[in-house]
CSV table of C-alpha atoms in Angstrom, one decimal:
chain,number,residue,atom,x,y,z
Q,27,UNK,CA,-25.2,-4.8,-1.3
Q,28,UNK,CA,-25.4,-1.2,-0.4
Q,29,UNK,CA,-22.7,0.9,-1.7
Q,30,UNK,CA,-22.1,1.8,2.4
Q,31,UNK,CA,-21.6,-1.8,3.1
Q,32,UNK,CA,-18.3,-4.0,3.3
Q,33,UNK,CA,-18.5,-7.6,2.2
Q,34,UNK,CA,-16.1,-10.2,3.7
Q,35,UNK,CA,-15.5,-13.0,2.5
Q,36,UNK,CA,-13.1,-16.0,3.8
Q,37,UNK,CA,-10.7,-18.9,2.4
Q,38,UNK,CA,-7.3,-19.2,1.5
Q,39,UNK,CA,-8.6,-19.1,-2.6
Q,40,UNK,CA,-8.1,-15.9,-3.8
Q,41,UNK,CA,-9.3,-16.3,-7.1
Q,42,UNK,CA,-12.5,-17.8,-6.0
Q,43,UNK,CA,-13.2,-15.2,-3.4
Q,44,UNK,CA,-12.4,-12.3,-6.0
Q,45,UNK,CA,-15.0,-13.7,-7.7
Q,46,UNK,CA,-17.4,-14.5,-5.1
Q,47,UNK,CA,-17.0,-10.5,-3.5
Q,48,UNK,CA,-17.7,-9.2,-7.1
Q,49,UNK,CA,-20.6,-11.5,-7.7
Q,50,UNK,CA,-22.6,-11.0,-4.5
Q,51,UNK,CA,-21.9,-6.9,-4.9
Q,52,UNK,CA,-23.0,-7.1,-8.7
Q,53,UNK,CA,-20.1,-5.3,-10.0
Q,54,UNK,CA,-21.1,-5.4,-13.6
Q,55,UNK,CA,-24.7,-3.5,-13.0
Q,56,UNK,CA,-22.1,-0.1,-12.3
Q,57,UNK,CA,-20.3,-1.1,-15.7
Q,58,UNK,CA,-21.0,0.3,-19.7
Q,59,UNK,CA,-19.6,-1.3,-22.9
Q,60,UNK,CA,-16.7,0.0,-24.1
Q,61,UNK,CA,-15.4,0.9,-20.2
Q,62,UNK,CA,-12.0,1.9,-19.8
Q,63,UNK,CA,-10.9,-0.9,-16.7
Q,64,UNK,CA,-7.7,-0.3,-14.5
Q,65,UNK,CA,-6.8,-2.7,-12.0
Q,66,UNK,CA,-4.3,-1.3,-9.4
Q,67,UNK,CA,-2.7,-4.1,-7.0
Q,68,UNK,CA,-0.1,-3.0,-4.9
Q,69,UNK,CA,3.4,-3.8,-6.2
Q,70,UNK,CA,5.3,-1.6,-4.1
Q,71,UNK,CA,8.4,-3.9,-4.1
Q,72,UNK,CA,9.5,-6.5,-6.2
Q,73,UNK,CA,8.8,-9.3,-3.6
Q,74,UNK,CA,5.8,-12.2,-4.2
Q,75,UNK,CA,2.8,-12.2,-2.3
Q,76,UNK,CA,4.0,-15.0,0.4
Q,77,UNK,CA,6.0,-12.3,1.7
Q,78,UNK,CA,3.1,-10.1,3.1
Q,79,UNK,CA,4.1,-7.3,1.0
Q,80,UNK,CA,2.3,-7.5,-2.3
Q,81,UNK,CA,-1.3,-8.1,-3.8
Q,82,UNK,CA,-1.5,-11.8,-5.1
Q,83,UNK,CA,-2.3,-12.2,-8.9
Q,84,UNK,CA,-4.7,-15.0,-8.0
Q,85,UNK,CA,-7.2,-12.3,-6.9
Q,86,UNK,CA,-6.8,-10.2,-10.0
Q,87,UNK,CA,-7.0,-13.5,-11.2
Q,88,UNK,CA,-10.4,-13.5,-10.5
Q,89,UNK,CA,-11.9,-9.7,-10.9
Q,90,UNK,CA,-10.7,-10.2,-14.5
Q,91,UNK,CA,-12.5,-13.5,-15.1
Q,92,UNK,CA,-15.8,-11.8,-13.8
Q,93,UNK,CA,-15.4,-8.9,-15.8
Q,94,UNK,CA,-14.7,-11.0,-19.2
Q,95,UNK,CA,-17.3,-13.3,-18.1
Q,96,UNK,CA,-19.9,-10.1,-18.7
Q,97,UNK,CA,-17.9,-9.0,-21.7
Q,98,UNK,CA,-15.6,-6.5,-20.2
Q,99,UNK,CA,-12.1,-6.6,-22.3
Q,100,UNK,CA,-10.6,-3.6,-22.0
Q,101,UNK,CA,-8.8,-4.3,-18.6
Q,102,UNK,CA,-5.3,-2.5,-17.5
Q,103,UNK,CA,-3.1,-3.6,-14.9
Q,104,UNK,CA,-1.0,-0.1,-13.3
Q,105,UNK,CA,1.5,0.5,-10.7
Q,106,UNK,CA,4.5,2.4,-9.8
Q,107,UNK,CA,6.5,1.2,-7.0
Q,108,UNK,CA,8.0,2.9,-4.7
Q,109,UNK,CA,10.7,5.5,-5.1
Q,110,UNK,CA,14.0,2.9,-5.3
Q,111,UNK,CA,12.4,0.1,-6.9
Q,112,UNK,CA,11.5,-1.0,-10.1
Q,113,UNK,CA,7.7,-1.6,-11.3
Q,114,UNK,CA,8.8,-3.6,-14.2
Q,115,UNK,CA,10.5,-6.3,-12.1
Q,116,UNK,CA,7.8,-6.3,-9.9
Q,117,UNK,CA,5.7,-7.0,-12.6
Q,118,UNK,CA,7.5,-10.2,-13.3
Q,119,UNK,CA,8.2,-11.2,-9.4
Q,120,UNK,CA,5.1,-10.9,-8.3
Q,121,UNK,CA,3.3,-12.5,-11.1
Q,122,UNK,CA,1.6,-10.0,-13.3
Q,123,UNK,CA,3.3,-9.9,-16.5
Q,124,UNK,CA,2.4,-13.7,-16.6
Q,125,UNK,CA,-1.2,-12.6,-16.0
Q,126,UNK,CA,-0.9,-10.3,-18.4
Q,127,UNK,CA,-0.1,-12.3,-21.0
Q,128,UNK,CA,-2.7,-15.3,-19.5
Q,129,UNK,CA,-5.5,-12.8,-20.1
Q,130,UNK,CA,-4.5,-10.7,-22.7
Q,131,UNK,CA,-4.5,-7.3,-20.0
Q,132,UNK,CA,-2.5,-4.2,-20.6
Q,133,UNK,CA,0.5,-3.6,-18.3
Q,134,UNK,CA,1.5,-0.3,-17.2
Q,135,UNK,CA,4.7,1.2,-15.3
Q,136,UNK,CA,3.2,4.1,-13.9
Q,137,UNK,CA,6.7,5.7,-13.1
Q,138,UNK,CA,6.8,5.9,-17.2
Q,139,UNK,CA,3.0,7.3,-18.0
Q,140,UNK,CA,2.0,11.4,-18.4
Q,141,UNK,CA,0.5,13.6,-15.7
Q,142,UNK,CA,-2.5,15.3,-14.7
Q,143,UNK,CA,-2.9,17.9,-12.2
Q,144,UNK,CA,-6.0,18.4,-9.9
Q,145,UNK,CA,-6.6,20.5,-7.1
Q,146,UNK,CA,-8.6,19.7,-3.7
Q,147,UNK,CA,-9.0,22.7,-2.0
Q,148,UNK,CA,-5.9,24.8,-1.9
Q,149,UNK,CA,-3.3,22.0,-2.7
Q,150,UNK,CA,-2.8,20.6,-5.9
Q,151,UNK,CA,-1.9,16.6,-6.6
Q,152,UNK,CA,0.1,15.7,-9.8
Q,153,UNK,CA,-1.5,12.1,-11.0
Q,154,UNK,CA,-0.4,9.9,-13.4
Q,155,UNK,CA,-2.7,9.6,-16.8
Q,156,UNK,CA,-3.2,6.3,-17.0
Q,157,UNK,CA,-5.5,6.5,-13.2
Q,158,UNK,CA,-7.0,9.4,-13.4
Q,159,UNK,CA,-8.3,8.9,-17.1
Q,160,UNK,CA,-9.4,5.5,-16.5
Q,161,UNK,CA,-13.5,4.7,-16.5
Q,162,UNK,CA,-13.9,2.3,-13.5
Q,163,UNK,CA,-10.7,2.4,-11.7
Q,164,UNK,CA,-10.6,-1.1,-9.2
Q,165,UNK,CA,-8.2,-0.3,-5.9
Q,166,UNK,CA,-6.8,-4.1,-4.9
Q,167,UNK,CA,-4.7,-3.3,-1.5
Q,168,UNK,CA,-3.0,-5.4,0.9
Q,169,UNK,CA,-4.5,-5.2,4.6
Q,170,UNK,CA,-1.0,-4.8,5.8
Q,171,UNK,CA,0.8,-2.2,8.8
Q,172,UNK,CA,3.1,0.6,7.6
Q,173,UNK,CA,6.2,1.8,9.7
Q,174,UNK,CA,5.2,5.5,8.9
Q,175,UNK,CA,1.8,5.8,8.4
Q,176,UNK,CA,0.6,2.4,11.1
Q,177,UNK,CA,-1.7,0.9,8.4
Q,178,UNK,CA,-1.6,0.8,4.6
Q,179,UNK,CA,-5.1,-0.4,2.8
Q,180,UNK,CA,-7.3,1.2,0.3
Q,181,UNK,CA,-6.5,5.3,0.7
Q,182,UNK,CA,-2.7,4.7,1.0
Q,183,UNK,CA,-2.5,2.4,-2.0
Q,184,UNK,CA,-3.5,4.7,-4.0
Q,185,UNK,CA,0.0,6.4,-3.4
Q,186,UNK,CA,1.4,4.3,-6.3
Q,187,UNK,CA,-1.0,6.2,-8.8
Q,188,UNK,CA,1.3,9.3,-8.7
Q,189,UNK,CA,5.2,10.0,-9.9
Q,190,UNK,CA,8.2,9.5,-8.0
Q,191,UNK,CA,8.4,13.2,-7.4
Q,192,UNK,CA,5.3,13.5,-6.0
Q,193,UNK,CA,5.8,10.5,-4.1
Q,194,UNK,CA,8.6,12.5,-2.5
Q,195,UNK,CA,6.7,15.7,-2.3
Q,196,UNK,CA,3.7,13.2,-0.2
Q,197,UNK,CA,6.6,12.9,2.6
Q,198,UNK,CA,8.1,15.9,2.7
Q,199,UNK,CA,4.5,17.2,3.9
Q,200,UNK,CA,4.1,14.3,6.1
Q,201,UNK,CA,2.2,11.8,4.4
Q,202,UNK,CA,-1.4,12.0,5.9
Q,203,UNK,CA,-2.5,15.0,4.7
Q,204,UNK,CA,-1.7,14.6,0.9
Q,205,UNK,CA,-3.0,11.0,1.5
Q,206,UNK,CA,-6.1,12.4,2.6
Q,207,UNK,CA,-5.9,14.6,-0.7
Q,208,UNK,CA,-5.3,11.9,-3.1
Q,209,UNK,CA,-8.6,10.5,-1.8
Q,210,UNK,CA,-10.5,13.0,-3.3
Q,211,UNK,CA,-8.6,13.4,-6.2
Q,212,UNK,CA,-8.5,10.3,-7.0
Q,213,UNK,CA,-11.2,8.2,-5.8
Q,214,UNK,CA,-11.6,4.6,-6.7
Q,215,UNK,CA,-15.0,3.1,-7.8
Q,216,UNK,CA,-14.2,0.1,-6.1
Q,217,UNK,CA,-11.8,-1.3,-3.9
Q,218,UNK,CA,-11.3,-4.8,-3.5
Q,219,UNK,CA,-8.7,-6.0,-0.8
Q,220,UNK,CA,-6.2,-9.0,-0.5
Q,221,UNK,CA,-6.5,-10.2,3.3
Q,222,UNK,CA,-4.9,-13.5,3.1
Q,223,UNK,CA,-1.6,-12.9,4.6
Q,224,UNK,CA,-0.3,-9.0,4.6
Q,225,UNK,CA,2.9,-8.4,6.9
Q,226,UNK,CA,1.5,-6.7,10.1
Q,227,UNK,CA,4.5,-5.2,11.0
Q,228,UNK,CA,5.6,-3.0,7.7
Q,229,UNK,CA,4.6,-3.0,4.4
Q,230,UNK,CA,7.9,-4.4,2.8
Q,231,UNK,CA,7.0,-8.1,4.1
Q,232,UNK,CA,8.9,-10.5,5.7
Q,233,UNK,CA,6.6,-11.3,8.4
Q,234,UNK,CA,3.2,-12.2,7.2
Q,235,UNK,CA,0.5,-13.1,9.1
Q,236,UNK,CA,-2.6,-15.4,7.8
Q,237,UNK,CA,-5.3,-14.0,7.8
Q,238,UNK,CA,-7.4,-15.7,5.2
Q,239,UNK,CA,-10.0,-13.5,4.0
Q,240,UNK,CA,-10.5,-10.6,1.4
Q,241,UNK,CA,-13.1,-7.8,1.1
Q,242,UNK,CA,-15.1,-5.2,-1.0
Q,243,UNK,CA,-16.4,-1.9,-0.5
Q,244,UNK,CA,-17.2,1.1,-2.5
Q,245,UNK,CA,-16.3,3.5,-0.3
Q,246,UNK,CA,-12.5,3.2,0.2
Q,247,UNK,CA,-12.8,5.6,3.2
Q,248,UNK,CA,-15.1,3.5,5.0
Q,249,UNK,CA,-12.7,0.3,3.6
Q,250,UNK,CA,-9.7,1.3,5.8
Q,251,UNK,CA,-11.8,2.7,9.2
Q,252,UNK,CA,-12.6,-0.8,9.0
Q,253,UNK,CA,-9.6,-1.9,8.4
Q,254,UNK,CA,-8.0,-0.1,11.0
Q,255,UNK,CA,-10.3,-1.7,13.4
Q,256,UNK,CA,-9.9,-5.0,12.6
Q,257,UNK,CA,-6.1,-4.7,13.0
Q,258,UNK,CA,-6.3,-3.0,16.5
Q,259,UNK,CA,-5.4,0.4,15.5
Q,260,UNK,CA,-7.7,3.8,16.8
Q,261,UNK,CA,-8.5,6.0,13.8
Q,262,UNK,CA,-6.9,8.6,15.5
Q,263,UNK,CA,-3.3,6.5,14.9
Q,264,UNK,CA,-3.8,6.4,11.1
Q,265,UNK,CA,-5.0,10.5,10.6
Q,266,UNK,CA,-5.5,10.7,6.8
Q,267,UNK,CA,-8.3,8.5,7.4
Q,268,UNK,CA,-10.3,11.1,9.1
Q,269,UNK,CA,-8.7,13.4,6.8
Q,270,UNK,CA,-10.1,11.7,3.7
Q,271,UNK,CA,-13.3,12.0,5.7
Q,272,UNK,CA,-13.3,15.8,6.1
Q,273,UNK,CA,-12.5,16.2,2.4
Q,274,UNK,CA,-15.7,14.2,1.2
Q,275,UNK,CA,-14.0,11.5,-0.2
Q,276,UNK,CA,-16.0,8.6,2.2
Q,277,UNK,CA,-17.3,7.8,5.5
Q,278,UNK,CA,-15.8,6.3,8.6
Q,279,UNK,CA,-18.9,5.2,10.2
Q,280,UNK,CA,-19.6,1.4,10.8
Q,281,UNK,CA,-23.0,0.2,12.4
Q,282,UNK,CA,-24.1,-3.1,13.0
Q,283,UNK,CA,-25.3,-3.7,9.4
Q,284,UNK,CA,-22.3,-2.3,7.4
Q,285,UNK,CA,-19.8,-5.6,7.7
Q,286,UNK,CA,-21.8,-8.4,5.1
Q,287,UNK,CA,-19.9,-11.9,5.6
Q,288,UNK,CA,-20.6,-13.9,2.8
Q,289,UNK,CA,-19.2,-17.3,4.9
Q,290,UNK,CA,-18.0,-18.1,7.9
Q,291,UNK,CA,-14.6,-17.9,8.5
Q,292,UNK,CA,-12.8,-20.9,7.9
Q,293,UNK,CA,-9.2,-22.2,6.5
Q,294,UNK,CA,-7.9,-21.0,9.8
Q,295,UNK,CA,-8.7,-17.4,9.8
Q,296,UNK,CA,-8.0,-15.5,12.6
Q,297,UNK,CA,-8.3,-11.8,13.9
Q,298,UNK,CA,-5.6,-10.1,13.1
Q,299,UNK,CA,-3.3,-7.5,15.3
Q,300,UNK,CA,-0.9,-5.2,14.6
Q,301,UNK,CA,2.7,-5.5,16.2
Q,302,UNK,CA,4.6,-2.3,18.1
Q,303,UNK,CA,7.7,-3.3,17.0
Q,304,UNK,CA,8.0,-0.9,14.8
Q,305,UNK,CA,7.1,2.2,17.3
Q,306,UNK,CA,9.8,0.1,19.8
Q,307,UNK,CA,12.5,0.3,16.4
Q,308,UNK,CA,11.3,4.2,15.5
Q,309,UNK,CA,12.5,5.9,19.0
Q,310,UNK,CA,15.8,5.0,18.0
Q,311,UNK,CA,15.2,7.2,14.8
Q,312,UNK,CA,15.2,10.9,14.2
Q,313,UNK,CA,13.2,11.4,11.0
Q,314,UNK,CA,12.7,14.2,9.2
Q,315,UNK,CA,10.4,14.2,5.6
Q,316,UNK,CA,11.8,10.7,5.1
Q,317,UNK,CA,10.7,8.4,2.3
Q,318,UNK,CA,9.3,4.9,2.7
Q,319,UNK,CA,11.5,2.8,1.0
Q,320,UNK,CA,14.7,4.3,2.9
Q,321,UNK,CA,12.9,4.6,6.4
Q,322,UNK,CA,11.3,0.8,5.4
Q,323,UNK,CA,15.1,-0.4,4.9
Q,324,UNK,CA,16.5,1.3,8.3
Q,325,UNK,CA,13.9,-0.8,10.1
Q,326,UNK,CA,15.0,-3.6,8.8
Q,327,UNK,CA,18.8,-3.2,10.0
Q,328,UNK,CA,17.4,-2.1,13.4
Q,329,UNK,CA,15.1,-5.0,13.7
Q,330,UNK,CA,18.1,-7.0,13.1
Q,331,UNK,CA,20.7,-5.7,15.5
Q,332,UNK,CA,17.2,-5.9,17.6
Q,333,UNK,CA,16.9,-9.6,17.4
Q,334,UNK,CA,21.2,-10.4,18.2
Q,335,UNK,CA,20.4,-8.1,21.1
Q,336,UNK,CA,22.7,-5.1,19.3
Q,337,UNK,CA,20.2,-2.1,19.8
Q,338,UNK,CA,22.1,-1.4,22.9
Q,339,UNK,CA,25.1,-0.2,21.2
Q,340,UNK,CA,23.8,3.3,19.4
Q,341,UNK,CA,25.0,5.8,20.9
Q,342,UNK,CA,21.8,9.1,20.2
Q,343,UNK,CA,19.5,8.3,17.2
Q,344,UNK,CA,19.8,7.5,13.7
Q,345,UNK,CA,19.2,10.7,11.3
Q,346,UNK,CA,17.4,10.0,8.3
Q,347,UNK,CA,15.0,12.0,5.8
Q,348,UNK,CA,14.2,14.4,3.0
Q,349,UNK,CA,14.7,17.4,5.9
Q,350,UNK,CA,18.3,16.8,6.5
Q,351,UNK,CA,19.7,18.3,2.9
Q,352,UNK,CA,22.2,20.5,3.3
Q,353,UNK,CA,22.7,19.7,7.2
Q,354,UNK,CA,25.6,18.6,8.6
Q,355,UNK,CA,26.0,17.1,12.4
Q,356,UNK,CA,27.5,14.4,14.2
Q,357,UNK,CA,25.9,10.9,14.4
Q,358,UNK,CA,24.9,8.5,11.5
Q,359,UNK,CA,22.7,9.7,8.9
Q,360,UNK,CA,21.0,7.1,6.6
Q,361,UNK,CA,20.5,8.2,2.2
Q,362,UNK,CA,22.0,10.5,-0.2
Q,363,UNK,CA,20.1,13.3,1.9
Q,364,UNK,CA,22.3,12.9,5.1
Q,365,UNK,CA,25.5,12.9,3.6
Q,366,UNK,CA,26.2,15.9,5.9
Q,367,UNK,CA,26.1,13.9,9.2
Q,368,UNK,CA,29.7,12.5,10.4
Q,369,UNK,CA,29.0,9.5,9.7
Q,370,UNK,CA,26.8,8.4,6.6
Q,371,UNK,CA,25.3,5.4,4.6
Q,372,UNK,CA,24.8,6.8,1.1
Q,373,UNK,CA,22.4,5.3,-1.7
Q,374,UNK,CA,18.6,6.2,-2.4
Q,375,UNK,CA,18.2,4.3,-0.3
Q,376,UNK,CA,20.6,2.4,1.0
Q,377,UNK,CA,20.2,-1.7,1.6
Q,378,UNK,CA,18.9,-2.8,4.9
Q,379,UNK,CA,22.2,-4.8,4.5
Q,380,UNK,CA,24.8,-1.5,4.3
Q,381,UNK,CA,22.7,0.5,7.0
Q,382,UNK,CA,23.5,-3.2,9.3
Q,383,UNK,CA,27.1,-3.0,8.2
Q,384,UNK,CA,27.0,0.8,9.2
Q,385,UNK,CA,25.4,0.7,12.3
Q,386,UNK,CA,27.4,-2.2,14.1
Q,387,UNK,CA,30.6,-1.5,12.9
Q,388,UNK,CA,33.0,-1.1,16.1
Q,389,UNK,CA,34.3,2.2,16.8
């Protein structure tokens, strides 16, 4: 395998296909004794990996048997979830503090480790320790849509490898350029991605689609252009692609030998697509700097009041975002930083549940 090449592979076995992707790109020739190894799944919310929204421990399962198969024992497992949620029940929903303990792995709450600063070009990224100090640093996304950012994969996962503050400071500039920045800063030596059923509608799951297949590259840059493509989405609709691009962290460019398919597809694989409903959901929303988890939760009530045919009854948009401190207005403002607006559901964030209760309460 070239390291401008994308393997595929295709099943509904995780662990075996972890082990398969790392085999066929010979993983352990780019490794030295005594390695530093950090494995970074995304965890973003405490929900399993049936859900769409999180990576399965089945194929950490297997990168860590092939790395201990070649003698490779110094293996962490990091994360920080998102701003809201906790990592350490993540860690224990989704099935990693059992695989920690299975394999004898180090488990790490990023939202708890030390930072590092580094600077690409004239803006500087705040990083936790634990992933920027780490010899061979293994990305392991979920091919999954975002209700910000369109698609989350191998640059966006990398999001959860920086503090809650910074994490806030990412939206507050609109997400794609730092996103583009974090790719340089910090780029993975490998990325290895979960495609068996990610929710192609938003990242916080609910709606997963099979898709039974999971893939390695070395080039995360090149990882998600494909990506993008294989859900249906131009590059120009997921910008810190291109941005990551510009910066030298990767390449976008496929040809007709980058795409290796170590199988044919089978277990029912199909090619997945992208929903709208979130851009249908999002015109009923004025956001300003707004975080994920509480933009991620007001979805969820509008898809709701969508689905018992309520949509109808807001009367201007929903206000909802970092931007709105300090503002006050008439309407319905969604977090702690809307409290100004008339009416307001408070928390950080708020429930998908209370923003329902809010929002079709009769007036």
């Amino acid at each position: 395998m070239r390291k401008d090449q994308i393997l595929v592979t295709y099943g509904s076995d995780l662990k075996r296909m972890a082990g398969e992707l790392m085999a066929a790109a010979d993983v352990q020739a780019q490794l030295k004794s005594g390695m530093r190894i950090a494995l970074k799944p995304n965890l973003v919310v405490a929900k399993p990996s049936s859900t769409g929204a999180t990576t399965s421990p089945e194929l950490a399962a297997g990168i860590v048997e092939y790395l201990l198969e070649y003698g490779f024992k110094d293996i962490d497992i990091i994360e920080g979830s998102w701003v809201g949620d906790d990592t350490g029940r993540a860690f224990e929903v989704c099935g990693y503090r059992a695989l920690a303990k299975r394999y004898g792995l180090g488990l790490y709450d990023l939202k708890r480790d030390a930072t590092v600063t580094r600077k690409v070009g004239g803006e500087t990224l705040t990083l936790c320790r634990r992933a920027a100090e780490a010899d061979f640093l293994i990305n392991m996304p979920v091919l999954k849509a975002h209700c910000q950012t369109a698609l989350t994969c191998a640059l966006k996962n990398m999001k959860g490898c920086i503090p809650d503050r910074e994490k806030r400071r990412f939206h507050q500039a609109g997400l794609h350029g730092p996103i583009g920045a974090l790719a340089k800063a910090l780029p993975p030596q490998l990325t290895v991605v979960d495609g068996l059923c990610g929710d192609l509608t938003f990242e916080e799951g609910g709606t997963p689609v099979q898709m039974n297949r999971a893939m390695l590259a070395w080039d995360p840059v090149k990882m998600d252009a494909y990506a993008a493509e294989l859900i249906g989405l131009e590059l120009s609709e997921v910008p810190y692609i291109g941005i990551a691009e510009r910066l030298g962290a990767g390449s976008t460019q496929i040809g007709g030998d980058t795409v290796i398919e170590l199988n044919r597809a089978e277990g029912g694989a199909i090619t997945p697509q992208a929903t709208r409903r979130v851009a249908h959901l999002a015109a009923h929303v004025e956001a300003f700097q707004a975080c994920s988890a509480c933009y991620g939760s007001l979805i969820h009530a509008l898809q709701r009041m969508d689905e018992a045919g309520q949509l109808g009854r807001l009367k201007g948009k929903v206000h909802i975002g970092q931007g709105n401190r300090g503002k006050a207005g008439a309407g319905i403002g969604i977090g702690a930083c809307c409290k100004g607006y008339e009416r307001c559901v408070m928390g950080c964030p708020p429930s998908a549940r209370e923003i329902l209760a809010e929002l079709t309460k009769e007036r």
